[in-house]
PDB file of C-alpha atoms in Angstrom:
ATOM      1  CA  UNK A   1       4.198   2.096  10.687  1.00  0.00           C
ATOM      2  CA  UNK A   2       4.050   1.724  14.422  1.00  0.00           C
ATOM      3  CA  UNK A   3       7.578   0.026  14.419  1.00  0.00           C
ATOM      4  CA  UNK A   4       9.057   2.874  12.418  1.00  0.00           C
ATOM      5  CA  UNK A   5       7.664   4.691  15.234  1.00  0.00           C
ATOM      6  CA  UNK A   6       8.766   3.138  17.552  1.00  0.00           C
ATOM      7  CA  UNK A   7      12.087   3.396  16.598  1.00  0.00           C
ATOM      8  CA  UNK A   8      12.254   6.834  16.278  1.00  0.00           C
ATOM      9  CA  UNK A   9      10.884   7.765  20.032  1.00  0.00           C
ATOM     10  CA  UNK A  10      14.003   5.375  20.947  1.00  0.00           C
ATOM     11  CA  UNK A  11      16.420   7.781  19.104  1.00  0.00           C
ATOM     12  CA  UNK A  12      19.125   9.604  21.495  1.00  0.00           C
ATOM     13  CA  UNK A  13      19.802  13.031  20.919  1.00  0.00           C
ATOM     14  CA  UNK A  14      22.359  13.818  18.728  1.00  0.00           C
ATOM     15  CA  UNK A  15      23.782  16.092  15.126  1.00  0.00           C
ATOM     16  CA  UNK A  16      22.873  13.251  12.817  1.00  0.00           C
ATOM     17  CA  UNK A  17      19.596  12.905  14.745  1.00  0.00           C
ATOM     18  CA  UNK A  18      17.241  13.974  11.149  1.00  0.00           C
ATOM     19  CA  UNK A  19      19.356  11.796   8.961  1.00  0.00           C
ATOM     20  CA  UNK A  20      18.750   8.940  11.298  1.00  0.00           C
ATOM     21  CA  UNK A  21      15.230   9.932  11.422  1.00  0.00           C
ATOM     22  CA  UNK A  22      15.237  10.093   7.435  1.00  0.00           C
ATOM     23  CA  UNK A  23      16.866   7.027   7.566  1.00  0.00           C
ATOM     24  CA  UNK A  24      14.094   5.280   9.196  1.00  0.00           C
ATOM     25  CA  UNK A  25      10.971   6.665   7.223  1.00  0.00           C
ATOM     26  CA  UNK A  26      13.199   4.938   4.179  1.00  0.00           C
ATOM     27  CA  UNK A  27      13.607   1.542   5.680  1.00  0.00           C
ATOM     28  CA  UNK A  28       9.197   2.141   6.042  1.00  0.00           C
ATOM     29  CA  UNK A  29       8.970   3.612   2.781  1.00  0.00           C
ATOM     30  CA  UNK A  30       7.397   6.457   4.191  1.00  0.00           C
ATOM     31  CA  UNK A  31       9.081   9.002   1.565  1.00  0.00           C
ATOM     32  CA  UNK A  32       7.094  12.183   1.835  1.00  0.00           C
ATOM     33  CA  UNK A  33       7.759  12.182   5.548  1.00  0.00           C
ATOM     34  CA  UNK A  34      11.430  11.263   4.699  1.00  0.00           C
ATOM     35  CA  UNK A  35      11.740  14.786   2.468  1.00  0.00           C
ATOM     36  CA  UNK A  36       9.516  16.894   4.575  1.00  0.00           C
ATOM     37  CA  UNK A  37      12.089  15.693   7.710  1.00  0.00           C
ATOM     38  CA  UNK A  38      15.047  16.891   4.950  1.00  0.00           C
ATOM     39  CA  UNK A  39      13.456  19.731   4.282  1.00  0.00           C
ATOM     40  CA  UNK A  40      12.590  20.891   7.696  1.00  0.00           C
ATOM     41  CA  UNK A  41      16.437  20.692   8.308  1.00  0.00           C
ATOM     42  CA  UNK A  42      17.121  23.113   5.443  1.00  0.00           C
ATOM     43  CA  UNK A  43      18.940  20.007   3.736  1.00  0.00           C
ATOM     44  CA  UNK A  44      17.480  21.059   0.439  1.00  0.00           C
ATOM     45  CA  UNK A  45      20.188  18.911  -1.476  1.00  0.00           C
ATOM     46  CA  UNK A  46      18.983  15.786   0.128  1.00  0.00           C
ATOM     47  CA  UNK A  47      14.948  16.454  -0.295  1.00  0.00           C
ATOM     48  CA  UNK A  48      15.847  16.594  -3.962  1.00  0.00           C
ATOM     49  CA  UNK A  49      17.814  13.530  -4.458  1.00  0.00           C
ATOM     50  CA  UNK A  50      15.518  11.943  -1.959  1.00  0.00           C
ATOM     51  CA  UNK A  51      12.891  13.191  -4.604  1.00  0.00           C
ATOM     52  CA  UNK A  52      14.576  12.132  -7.822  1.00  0.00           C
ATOM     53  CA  UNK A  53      14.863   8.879  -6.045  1.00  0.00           C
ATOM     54  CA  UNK A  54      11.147   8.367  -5.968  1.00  0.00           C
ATOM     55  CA  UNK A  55       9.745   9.429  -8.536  1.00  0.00           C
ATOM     56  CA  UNK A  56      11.410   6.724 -11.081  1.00  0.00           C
ATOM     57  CA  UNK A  57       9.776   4.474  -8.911  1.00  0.00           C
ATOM     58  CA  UNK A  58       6.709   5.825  -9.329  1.00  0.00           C
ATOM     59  CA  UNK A  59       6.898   6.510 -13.300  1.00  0.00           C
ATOM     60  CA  UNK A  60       9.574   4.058 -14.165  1.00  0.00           C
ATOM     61  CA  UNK A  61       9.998   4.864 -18.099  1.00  0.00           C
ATOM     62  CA  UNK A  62      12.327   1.834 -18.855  1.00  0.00           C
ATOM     63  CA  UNK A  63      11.250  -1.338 -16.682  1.00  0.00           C
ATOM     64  CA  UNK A  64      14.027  -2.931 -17.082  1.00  0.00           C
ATOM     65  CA  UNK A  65      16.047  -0.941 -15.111  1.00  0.00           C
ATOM     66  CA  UNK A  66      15.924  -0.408 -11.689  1.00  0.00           C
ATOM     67  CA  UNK A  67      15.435   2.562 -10.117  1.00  0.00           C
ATOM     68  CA  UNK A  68      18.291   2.729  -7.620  1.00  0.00           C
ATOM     69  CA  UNK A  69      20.760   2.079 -10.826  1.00  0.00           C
ATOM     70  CA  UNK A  70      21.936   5.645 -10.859  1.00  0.00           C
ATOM     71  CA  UNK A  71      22.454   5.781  -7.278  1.00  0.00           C
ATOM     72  CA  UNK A  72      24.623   2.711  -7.465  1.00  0.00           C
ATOM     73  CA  UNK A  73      26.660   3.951 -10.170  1.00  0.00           C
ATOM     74  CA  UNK A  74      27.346   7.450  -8.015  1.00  0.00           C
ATOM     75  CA  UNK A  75      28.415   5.010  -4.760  1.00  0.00           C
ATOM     76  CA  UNK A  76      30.841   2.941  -6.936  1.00  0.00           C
ATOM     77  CA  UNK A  77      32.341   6.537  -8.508  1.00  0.00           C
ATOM     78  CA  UNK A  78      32.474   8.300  -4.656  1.00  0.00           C
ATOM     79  CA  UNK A  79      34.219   4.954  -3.995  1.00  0.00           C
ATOM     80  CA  UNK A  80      36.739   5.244  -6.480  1.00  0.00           C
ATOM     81  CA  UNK A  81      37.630   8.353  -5.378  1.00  0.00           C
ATOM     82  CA  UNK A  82      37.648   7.582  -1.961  1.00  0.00           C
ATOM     83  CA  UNK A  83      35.007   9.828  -0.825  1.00  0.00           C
ATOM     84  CA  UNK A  84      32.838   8.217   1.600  1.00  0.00           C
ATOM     85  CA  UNK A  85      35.323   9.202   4.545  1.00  0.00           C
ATOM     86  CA  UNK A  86      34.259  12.898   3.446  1.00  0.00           C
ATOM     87  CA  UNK A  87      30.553  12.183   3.625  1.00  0.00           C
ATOM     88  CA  UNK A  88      29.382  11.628   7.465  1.00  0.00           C
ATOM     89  CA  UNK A  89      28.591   8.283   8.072  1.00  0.00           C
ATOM     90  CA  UNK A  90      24.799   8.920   8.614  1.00  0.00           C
ATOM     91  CA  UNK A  91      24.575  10.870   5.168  1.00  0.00           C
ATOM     92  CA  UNK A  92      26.688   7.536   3.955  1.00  0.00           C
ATOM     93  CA  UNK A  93      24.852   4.818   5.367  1.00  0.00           C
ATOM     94  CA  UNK A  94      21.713   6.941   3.418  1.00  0.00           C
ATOM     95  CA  UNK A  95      23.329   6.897   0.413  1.00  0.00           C
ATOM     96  CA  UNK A  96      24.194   3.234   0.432  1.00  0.00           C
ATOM     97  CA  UNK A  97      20.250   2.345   1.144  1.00  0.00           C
ATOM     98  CA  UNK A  98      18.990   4.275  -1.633  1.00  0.00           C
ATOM     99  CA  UNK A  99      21.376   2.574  -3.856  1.00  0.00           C
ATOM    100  CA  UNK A 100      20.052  -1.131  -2.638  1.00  0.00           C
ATOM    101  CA  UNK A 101      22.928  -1.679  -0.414  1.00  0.00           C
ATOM    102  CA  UNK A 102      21.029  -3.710   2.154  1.00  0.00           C
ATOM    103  CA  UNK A 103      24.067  -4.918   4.614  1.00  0.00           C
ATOM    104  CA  UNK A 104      23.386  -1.510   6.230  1.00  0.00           C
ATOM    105  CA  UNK A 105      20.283  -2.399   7.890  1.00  0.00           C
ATOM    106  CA  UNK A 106      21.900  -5.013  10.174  1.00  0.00           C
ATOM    107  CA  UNK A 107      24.550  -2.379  10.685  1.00  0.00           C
ATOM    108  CA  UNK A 108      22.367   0.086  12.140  1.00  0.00           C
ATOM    109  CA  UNK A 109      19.169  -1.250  13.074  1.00  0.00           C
ATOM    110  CA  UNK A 110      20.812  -4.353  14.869  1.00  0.00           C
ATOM    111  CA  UNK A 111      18.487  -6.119  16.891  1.00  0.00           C
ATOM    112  CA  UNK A 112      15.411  -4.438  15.234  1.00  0.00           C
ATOM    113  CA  UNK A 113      16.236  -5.554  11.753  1.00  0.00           C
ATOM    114  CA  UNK A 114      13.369  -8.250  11.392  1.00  0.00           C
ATOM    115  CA  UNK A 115      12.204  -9.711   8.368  1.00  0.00           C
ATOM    116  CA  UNK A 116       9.182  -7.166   7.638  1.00  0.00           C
ATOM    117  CA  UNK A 117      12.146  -4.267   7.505  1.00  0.00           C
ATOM    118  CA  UNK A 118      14.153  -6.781   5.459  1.00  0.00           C
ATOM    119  CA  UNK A 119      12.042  -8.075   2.801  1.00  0.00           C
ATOM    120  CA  UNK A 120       9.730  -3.858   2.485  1.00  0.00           C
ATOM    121  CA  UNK A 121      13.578  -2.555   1.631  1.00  0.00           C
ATOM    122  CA  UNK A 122      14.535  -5.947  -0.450  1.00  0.00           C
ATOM    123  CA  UNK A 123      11.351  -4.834  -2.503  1.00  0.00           C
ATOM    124  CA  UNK A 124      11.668  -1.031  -2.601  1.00  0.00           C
ATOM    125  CA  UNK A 125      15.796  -1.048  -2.426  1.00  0.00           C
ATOM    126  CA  UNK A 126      17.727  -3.968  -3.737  1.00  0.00           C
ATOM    127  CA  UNK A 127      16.730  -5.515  -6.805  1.00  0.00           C
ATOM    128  CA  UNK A 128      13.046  -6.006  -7.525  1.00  0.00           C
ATOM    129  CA  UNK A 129      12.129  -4.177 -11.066  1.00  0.00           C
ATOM    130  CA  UNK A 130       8.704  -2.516 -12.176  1.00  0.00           C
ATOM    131  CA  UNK A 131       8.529  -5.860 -14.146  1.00  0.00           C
ATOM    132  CA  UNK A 132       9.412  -8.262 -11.918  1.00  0.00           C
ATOM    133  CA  UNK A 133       6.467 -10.269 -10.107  1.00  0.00           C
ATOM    134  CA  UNK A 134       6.249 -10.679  -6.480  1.00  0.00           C
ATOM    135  CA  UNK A 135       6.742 -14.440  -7.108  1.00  0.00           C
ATOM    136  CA  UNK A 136      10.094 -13.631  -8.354  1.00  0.00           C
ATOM    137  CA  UNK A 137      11.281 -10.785  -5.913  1.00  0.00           C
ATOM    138  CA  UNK A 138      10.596 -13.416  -2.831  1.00  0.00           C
ATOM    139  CA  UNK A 139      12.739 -16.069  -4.697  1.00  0.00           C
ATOM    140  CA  UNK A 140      15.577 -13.312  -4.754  1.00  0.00           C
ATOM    141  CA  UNK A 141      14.750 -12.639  -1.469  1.00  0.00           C
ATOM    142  CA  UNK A 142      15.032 -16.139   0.242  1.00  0.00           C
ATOM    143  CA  UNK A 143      18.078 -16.457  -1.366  1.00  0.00           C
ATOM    144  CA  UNK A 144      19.349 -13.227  -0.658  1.00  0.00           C
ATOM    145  CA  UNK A 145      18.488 -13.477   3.596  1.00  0.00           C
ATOM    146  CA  UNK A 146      20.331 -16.579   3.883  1.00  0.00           C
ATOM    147  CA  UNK A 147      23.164 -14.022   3.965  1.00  0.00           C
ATOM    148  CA  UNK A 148      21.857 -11.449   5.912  1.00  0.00           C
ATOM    149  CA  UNK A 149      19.580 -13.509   8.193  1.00  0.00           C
ATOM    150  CA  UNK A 150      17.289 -11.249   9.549  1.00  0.00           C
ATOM    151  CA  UNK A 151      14.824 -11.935  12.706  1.00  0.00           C
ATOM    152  CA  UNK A 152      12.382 -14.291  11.369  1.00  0.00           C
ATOM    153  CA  UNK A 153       8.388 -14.420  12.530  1.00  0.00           C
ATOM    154  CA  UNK A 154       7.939 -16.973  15.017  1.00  0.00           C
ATOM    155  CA  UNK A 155       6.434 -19.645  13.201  1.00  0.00           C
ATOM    156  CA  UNK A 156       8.817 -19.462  10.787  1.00  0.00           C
ATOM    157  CA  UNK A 157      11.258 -19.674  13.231  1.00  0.00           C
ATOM    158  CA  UNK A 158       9.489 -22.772  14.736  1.00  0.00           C
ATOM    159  CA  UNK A 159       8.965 -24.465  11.286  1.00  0.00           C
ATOM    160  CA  UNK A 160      12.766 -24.248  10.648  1.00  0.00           C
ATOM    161  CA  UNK A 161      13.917 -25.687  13.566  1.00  0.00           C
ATOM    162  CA  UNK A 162      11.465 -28.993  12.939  1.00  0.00           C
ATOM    163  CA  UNK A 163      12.908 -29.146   9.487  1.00  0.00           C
ATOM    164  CA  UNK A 164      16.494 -28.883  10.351  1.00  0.00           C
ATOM    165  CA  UNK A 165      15.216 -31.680  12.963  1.00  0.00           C
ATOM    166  CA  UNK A 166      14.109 -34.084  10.510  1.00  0.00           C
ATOM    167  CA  UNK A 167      16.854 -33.414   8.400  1.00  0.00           C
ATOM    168  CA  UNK A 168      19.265 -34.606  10.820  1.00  0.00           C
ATOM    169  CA  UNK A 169      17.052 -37.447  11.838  1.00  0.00           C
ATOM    170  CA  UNK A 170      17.019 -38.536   8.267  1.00  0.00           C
ATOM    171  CA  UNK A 171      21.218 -38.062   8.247  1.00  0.00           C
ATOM    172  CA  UNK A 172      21.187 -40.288  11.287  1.00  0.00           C
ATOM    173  CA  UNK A 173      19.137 -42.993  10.054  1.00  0.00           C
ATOM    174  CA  UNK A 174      21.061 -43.078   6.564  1.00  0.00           C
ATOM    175  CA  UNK A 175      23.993 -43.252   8.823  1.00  0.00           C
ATOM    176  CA  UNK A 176      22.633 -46.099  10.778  1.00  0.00           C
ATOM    177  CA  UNK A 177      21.609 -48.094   7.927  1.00  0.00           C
ATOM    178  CA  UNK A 178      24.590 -47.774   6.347  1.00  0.00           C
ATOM    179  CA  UNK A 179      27.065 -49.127   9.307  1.00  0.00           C
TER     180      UNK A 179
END
């Protein structure tokens, strides 16, 4: 929570300044303050899909299906109709979180997009079911980030670099044997 915070005291001024805000309660998972911000702005349209998109997660009937699948289907059909240049790209880049489209995090958040951000929406977003376990999520997830590559913790950071190390010093000794 105190990044999310963070982040929004660095906001600039501006008309899209609530969806950003919205925005970043999502990427927390902070939801009630996400529709109270939507409400406060009288965008009553947006509380209530913000809403709908919750509460499957919450009481998911059918566990086998995600609960962002309806919001996917509705970005693929605004697509088709070449809509999203009607929708303002604040409201868009909205949209295309709620419906586990996770590219838009390095879009916006940019240097802030570290792994806790990453993985928290890779869980709550992209494709982790009700019956999935968390063993199975973070293998979707490794393999997901090598795309992506969001900021990594320190360590992990540090233990990659020693492995890449030894990799190549294994290379170069294979090499060397071999001549």
């Amino acid at each position: 929570e105190p990044k999310i915070e963070r982040d929004l005291e660095s906001l600039k001024s501006n008309a899209d300044l609530t969806l950003d805000k919205i925005f970043l309660y999502l990427t927390g998972n902070q939801w009630a303050r996400a529709v109270e911000a939507a409400q406060s702005c009288k965008d009553l349209r947006l509380a209530q899909l913000l809403l709908q998109q919750q509460l499957p997660r919450q009481e998911l009937r059918r566990p086998e299906i995600a609960a962002n699948d309806p919001m996917k289907k509705q970005l693929q059909l605004w697509r088709d109709k070449k809509c999203p240049n009607l929708i303002g790209p604040s409201r868009w880049v909205l949209y295309r979180l709620l419906g586990g489209e996770l590219d838009v995090l390095q879009e916006v958040l940019g240097d802030q997009y570290d792994w806790q951000r990453s993985f928290g929406c890779f869980l709550w977003y992209k494709s982790c079911k009700p019956c999935q376990s968390i063993c199975e999520c973070l293998q979707e997830y490794e393999s997901w980030a090598e795309h992506f590559k969001p900021t990594w913790p320190p360590y992990v950071q540090a233990f990659s670099k020693i492995a890449e190390a030894e990799i190549h010093m294994k290379e170069s000794g294979a090499d060397a044997d071999e001549a």
